[in-house]
Tab-separated table of C-alpha atoms and ligand atoms in Angstrom:
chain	number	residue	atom	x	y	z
A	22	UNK	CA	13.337	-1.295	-22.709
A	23	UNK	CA	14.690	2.091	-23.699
A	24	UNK	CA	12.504	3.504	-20.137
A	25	UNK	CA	14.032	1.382	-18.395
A	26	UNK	CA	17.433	1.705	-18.752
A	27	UNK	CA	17.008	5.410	-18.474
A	28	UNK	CA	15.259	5.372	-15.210
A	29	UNK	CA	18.173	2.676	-13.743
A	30	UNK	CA	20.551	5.228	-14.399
A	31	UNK	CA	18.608	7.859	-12.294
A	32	UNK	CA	18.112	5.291	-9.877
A	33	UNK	CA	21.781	4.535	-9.709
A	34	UNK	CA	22.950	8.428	-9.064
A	35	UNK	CA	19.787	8.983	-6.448
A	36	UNK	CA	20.897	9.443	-2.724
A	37	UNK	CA	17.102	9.703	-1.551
A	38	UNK	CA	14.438	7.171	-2.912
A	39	UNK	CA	10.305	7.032	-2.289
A	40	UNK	CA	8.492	4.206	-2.981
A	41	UNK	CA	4.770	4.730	-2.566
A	42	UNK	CA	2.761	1.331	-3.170
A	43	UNK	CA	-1.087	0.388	-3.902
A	44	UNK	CA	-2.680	-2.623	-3.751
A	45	UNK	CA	-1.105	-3.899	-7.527
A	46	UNK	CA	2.099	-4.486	-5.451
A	47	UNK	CA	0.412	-7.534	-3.722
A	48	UNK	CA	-1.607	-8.934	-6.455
A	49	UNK	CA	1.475	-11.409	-7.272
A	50	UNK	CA	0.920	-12.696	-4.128
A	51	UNK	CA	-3.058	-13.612	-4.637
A	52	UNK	CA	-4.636	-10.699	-3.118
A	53	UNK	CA	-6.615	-8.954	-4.666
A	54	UNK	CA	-6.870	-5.066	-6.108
A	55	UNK	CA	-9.171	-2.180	-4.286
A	56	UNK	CA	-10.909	-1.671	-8.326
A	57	UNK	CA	-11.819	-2.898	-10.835
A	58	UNK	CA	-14.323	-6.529	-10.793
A	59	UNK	CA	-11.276	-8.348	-9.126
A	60	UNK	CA	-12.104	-6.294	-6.051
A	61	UNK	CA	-16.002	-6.933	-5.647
A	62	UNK	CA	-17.118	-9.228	-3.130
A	63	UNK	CA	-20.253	-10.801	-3.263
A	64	UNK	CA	-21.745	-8.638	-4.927
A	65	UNK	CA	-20.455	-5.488	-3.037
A	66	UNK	CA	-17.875	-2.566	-4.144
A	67	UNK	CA	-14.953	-2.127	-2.123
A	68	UNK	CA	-15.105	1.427	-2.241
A	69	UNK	CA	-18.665	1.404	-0.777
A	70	UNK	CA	-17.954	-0.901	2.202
A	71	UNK	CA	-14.178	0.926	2.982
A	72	UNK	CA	-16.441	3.392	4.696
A	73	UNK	CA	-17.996	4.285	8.158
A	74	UNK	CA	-20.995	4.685	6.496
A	75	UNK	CA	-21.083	1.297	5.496
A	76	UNK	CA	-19.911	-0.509	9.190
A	77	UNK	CA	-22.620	1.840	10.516
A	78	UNK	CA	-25.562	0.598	8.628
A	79	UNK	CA	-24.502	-2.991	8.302
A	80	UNK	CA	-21.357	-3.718	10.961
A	81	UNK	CA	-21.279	-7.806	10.375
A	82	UNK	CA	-21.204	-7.635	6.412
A	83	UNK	CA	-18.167	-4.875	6.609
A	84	UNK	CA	-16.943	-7.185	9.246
A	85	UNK	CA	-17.103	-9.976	7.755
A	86	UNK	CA	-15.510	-8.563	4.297
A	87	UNK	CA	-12.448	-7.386	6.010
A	88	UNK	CA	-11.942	-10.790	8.515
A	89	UNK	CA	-11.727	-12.447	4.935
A	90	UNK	CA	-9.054	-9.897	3.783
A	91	UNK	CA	-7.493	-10.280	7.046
A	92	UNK	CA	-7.102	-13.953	6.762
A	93	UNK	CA	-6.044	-13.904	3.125
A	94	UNK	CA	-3.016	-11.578	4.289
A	95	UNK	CA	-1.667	-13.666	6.667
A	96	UNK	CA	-1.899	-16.491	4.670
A	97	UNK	CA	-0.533	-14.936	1.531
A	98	UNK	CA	3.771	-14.707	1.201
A	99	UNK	CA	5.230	-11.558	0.265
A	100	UNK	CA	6.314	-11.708	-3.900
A	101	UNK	CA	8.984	-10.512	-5.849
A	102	UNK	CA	8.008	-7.164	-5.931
A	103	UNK	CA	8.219	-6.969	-2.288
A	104	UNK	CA	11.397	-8.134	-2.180
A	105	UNK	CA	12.825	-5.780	-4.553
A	106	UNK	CA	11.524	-2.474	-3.027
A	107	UNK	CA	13.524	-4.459	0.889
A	108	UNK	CA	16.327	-4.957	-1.498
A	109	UNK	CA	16.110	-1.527	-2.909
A	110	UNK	CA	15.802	-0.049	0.765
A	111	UNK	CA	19.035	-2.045	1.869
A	112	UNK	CA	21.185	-1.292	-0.926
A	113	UNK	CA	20.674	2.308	-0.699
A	114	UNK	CA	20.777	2.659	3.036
A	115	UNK	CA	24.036	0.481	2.871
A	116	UNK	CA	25.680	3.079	0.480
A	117	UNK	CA	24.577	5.969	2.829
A	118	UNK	CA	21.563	7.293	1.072
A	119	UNK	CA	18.117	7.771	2.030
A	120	UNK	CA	15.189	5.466	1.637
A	121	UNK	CA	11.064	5.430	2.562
A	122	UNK	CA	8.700	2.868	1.678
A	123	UNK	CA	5.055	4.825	1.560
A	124	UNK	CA	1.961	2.275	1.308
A	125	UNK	CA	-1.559	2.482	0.539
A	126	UNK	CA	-1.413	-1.043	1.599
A	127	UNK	CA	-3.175	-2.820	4.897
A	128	UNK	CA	-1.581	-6.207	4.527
A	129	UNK	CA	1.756	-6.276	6.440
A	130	UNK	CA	3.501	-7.547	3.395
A	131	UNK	CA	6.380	-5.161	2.982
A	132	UNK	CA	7.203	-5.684	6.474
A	133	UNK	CA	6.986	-9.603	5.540
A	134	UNK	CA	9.632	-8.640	2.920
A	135	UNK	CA	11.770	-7.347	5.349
A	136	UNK	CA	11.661	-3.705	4.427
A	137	UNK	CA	12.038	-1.470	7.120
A	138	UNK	CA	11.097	1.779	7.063
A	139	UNK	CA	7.464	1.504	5.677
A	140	UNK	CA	5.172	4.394	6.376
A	141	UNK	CA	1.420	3.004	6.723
A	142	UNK	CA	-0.764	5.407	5.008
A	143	UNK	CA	-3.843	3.564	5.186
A	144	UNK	CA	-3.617	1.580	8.317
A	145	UNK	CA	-3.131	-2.033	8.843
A	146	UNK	CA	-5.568	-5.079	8.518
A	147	UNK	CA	-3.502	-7.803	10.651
A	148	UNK	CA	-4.781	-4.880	13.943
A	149	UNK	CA	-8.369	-3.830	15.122
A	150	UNK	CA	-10.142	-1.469	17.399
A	151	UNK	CA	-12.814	-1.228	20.056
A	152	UNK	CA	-14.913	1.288	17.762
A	153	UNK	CA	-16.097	3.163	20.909
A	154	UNK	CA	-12.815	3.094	22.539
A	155	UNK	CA	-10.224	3.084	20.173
A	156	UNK	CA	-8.534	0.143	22.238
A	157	UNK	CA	-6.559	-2.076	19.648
A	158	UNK	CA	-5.770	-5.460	19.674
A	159	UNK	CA	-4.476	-8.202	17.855
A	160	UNK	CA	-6.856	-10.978	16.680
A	161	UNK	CA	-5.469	-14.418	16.286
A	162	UNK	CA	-5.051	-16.072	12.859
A	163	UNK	CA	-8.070	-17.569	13.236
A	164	UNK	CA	-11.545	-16.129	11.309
A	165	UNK	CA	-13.867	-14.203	14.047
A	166	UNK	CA	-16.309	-16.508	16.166
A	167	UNK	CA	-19.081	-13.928	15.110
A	168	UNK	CA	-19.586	-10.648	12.571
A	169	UNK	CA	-19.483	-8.384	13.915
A	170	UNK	CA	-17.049	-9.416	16.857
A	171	UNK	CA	-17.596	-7.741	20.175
A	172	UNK	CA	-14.379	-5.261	21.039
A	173	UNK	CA	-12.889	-5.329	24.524
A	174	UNK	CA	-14.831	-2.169	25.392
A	175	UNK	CA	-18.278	-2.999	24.675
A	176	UNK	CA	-18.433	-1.947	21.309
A	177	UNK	CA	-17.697	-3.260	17.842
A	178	UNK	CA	-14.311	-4.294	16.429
A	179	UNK	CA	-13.320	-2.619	13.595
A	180	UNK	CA	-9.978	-2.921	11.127
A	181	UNK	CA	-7.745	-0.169	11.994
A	182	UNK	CA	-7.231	1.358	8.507
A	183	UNK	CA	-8.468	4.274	7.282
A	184	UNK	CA	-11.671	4.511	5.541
A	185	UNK	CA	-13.112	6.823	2.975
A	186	UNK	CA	-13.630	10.437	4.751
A	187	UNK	CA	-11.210	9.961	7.449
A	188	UNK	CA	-7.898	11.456	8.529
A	189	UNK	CA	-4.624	9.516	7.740
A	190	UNK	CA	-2.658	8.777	10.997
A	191	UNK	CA	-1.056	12.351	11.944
A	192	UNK	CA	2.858	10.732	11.897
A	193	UNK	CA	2.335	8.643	8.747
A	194	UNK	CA	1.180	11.642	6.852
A	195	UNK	CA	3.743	13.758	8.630
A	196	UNK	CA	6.728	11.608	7.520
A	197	UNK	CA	5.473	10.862	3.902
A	198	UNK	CA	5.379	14.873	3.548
A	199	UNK	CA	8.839	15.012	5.132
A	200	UNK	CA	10.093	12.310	2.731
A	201	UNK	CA	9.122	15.021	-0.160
A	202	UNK	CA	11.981	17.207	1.184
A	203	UNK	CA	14.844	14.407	0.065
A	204	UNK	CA	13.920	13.077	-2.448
A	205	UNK	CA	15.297	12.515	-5.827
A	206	UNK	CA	13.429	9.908	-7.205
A	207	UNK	CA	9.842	8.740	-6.405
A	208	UNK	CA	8.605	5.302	-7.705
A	209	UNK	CA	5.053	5.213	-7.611
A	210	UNK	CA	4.369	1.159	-7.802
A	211	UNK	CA	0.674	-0.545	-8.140
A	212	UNK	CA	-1.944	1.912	-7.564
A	213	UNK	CA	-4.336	3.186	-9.629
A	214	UNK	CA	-3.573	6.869	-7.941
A	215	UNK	CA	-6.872	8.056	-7.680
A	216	UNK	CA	-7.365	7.962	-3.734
A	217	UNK	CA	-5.946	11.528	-2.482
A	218	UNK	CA	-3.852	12.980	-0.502
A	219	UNK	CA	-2.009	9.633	-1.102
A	220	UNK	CA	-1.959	10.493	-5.143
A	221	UNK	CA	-1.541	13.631	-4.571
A	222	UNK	CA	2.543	13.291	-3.938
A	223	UNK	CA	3.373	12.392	-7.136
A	224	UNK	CA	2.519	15.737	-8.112
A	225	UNK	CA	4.710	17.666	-5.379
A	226	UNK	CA	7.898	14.904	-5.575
A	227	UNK	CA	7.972	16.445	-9.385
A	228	UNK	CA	7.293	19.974	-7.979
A	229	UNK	CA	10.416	19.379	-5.385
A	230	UNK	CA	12.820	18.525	-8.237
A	231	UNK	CA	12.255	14.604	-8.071
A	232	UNK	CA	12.396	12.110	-10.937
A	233	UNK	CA	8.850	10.424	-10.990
A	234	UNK	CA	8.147	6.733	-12.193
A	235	UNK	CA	5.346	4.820	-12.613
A	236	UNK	CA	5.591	0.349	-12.373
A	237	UNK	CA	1.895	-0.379	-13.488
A	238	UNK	CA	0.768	-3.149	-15.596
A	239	UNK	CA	-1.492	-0.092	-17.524
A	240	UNK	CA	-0.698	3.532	-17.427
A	241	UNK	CA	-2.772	5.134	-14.806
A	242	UNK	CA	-4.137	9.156	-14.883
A	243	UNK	CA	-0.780	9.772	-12.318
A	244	UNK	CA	1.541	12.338	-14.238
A	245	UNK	CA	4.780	10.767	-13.778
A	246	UNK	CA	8.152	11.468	-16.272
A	247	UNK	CA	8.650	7.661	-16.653
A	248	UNK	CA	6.530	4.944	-17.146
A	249	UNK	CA	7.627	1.128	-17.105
A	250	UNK	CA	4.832	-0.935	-17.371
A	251	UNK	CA	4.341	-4.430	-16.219
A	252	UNK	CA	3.855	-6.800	-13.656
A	253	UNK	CA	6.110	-5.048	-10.810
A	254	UNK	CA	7.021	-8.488	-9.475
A	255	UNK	CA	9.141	-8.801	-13.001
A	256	UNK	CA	9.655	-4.567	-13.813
A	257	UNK	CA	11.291	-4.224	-10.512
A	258	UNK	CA	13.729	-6.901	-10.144
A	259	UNK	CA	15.002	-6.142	-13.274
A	260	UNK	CA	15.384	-2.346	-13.106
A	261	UNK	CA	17.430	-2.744	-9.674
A	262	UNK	CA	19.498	-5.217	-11.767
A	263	UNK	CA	19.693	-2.872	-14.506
A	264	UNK	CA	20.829	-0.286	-12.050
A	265	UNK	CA	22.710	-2.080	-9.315
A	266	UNK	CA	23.887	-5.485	-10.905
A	267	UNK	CA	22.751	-9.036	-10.290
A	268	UNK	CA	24.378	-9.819	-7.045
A	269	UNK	CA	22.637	-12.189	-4.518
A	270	UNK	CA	19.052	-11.101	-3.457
A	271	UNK	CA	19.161	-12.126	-0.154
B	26	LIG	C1	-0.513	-3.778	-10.911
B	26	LIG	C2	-0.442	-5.172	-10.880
B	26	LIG	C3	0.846	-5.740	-10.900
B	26	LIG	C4	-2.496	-4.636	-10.834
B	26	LIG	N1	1.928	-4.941	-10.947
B	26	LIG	N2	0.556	-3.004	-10.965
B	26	LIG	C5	-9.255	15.428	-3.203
B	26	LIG	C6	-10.005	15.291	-4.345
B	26	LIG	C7	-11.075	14.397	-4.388
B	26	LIG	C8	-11.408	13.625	-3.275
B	26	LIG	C9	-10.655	13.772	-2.145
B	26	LIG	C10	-9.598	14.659	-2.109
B	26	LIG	N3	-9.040	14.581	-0.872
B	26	LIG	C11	-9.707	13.656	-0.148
B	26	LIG	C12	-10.705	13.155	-0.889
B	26	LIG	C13	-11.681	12.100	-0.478
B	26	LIG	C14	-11.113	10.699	-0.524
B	26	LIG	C15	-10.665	10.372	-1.945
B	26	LIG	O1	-9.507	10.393	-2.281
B	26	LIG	N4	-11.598	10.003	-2.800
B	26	LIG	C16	-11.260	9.628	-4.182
B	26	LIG	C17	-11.815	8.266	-4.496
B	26	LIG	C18	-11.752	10.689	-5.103
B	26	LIG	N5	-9.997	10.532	0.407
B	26	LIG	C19	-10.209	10.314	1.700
B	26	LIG	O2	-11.336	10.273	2.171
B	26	LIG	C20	-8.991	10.151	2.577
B	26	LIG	N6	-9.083	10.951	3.733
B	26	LIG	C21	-8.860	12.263	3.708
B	26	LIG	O3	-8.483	12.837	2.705
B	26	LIG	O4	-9.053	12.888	4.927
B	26	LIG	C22	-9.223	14.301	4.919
B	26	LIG	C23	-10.627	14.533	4.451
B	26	LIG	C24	-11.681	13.973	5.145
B	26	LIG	C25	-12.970	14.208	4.714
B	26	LIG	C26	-13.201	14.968	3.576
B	26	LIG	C27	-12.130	15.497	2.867
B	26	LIG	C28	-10.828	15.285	3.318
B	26	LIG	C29	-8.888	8.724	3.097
B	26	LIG	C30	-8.615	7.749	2.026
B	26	LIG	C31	-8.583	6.343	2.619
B	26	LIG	C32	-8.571	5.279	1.539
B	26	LIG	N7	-8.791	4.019	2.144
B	26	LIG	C33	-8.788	2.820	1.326
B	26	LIG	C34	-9.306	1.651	2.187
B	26	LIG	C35	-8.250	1.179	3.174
B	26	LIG	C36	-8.667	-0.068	3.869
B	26	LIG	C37	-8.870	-1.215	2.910
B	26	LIG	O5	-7.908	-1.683	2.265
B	26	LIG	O6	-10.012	-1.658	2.805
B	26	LIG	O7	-7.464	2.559	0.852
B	26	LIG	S1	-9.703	2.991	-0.198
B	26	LIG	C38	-8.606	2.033	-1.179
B	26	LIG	O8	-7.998	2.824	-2.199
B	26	LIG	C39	-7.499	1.577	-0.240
B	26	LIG	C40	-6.289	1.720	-1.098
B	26	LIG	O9	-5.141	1.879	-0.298
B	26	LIG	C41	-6.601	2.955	-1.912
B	26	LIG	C42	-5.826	3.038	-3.195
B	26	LIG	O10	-6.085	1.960	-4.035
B	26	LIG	P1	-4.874	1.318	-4.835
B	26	LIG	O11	-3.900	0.781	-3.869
B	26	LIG	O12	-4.396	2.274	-5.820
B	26	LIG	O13	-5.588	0.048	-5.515
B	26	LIG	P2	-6.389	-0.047	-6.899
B	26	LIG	O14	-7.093	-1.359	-6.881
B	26	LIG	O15	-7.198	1.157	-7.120
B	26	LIG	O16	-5.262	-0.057	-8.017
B	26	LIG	C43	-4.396	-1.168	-8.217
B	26	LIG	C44	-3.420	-0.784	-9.309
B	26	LIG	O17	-2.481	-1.824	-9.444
B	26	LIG	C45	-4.088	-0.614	-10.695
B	26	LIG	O18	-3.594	0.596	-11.280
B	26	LIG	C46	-3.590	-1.823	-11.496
B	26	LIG	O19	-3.405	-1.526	-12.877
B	26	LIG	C47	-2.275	-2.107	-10.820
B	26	LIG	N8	-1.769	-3.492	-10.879
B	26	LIG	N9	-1.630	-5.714	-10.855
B	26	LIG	C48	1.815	-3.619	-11.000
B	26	LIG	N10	1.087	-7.119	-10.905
């Protein structure tokens, strides 16, 4: 793959990488996409219940949809894509470059993966909040004893991630825009870049002088300099071996 190759070489001469992931990344792992029919459930769109709106009006179905999600997460093992973006983040901090993992993605599995420095754009499933208190806690890996399930402040827990028409944590946001300052290459894996301001740093890595990639299985609206497309459980591992070599994965 003639794209490939090319972008391995940029990859091996960059000193400061960004990785920005969607949901796509985890879809090797069983889980499934924000759009698109694999991400209805029963009968409802995802991007109608990801709102306040929507826990408003009917608190125990949005409850209930996200306790699933929740449970699927923590039962669902981090893939090869995963472990190529930890890989990715060790090699390059190990040579004395720079390195941030940006996600769109609730599910914990890039931690899982062992990367390090992931940014969480959109929040994080595996916690919840009192909805009048903002009080967060932990729920076991078990599935709620009711929908909705009472908070510890006498109000409703919720999923702390952020939903359609709400702010993005202040130091997430803060250290994805800092990220745009050093880097030389942005890899923009498994998202359909259409939720902003999340898509909207492809635009200003390529403004800043980065090389932009896109790891889809299609080609999305994003308007990146390189495309590889396929599954990025297979594109990645073999662009870092492209760029890196084949040693032990670790
Ligand atoms: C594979 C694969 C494989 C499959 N390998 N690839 C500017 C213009 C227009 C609108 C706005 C704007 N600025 C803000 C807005 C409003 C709104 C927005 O962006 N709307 C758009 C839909 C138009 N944004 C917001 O409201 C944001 N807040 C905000 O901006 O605050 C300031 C503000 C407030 C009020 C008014 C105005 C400004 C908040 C956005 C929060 C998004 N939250 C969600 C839910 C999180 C919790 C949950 O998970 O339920 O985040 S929505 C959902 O979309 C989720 C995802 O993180 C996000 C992105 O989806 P993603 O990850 O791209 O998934 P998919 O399914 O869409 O794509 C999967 C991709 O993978 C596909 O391309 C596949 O091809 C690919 N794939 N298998 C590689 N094996």
């Amino acid at each position: 793959m003639h794209d490939l190759r090319s972008v391995a070489m940029a990859l091996r001469t960059a000193r400061g990488v960004v990785v920005l992931t969607g949901a796509g990344v985890s879809v090797e792992s069983g889980l499934r996409p924000f759009r698109g029919a694999d991400g209805w459930w029963k009968g409802h769109d995802p991007t109608v219940l990801a709102t306040p709106e929507a826990f408003a009006a009917d608190p125990a179905l949005v409850s209930e949809w996200y306790d699933t999600r929740r449970l699927a997460a923590l039962a669902a093992q981090p893939n090869a894509a995963h472990r190529a973006i930890s890989r990715l983040e060790r090699h390059l901090v190990g040579a004395g470059g720079r390195f941030a993992l940006l996600t769109q993605n609730v599910d914990d599995l890039h931690r899982r993966a062992g990367s390090e420095h992931v940014v969480e754009l959109h929040g994080n499933i595996t916690v919840w909040r009192d909805h009048r208190s903002g009080r967060k806690v932990t729920p076991e890996p078990v599935p709620f004893t009711a929908y909705p399930q009472p908070g510890p402040d006498g109000g409703w827990l919720r999923p702390d991630v952020v939903w359609f028409g709400e702010v993005l944590p202040t130091a997430a946001w803060n250290a994805a825009e800092a990220a745009l300052s050093w880097c030389d290459m942005l890899l923009v894996v498994g998202t359909s870049s259409v939720v902003f301001p999340a898509a909207g740093l492809v635009e200003r890595a390529a403004a800043a002088g980065a090389v932009t990639v896109e790891v889809n299985v299609e080609a999305t609206y994003a308007r990146v300099e390189h495309r590889l497309v396929g599954p990025a459980g297979e594109v990645l591992p073999r662009l870092l071996d492209e760029a890196f070599g084949n040693a032990p994965r670790g």
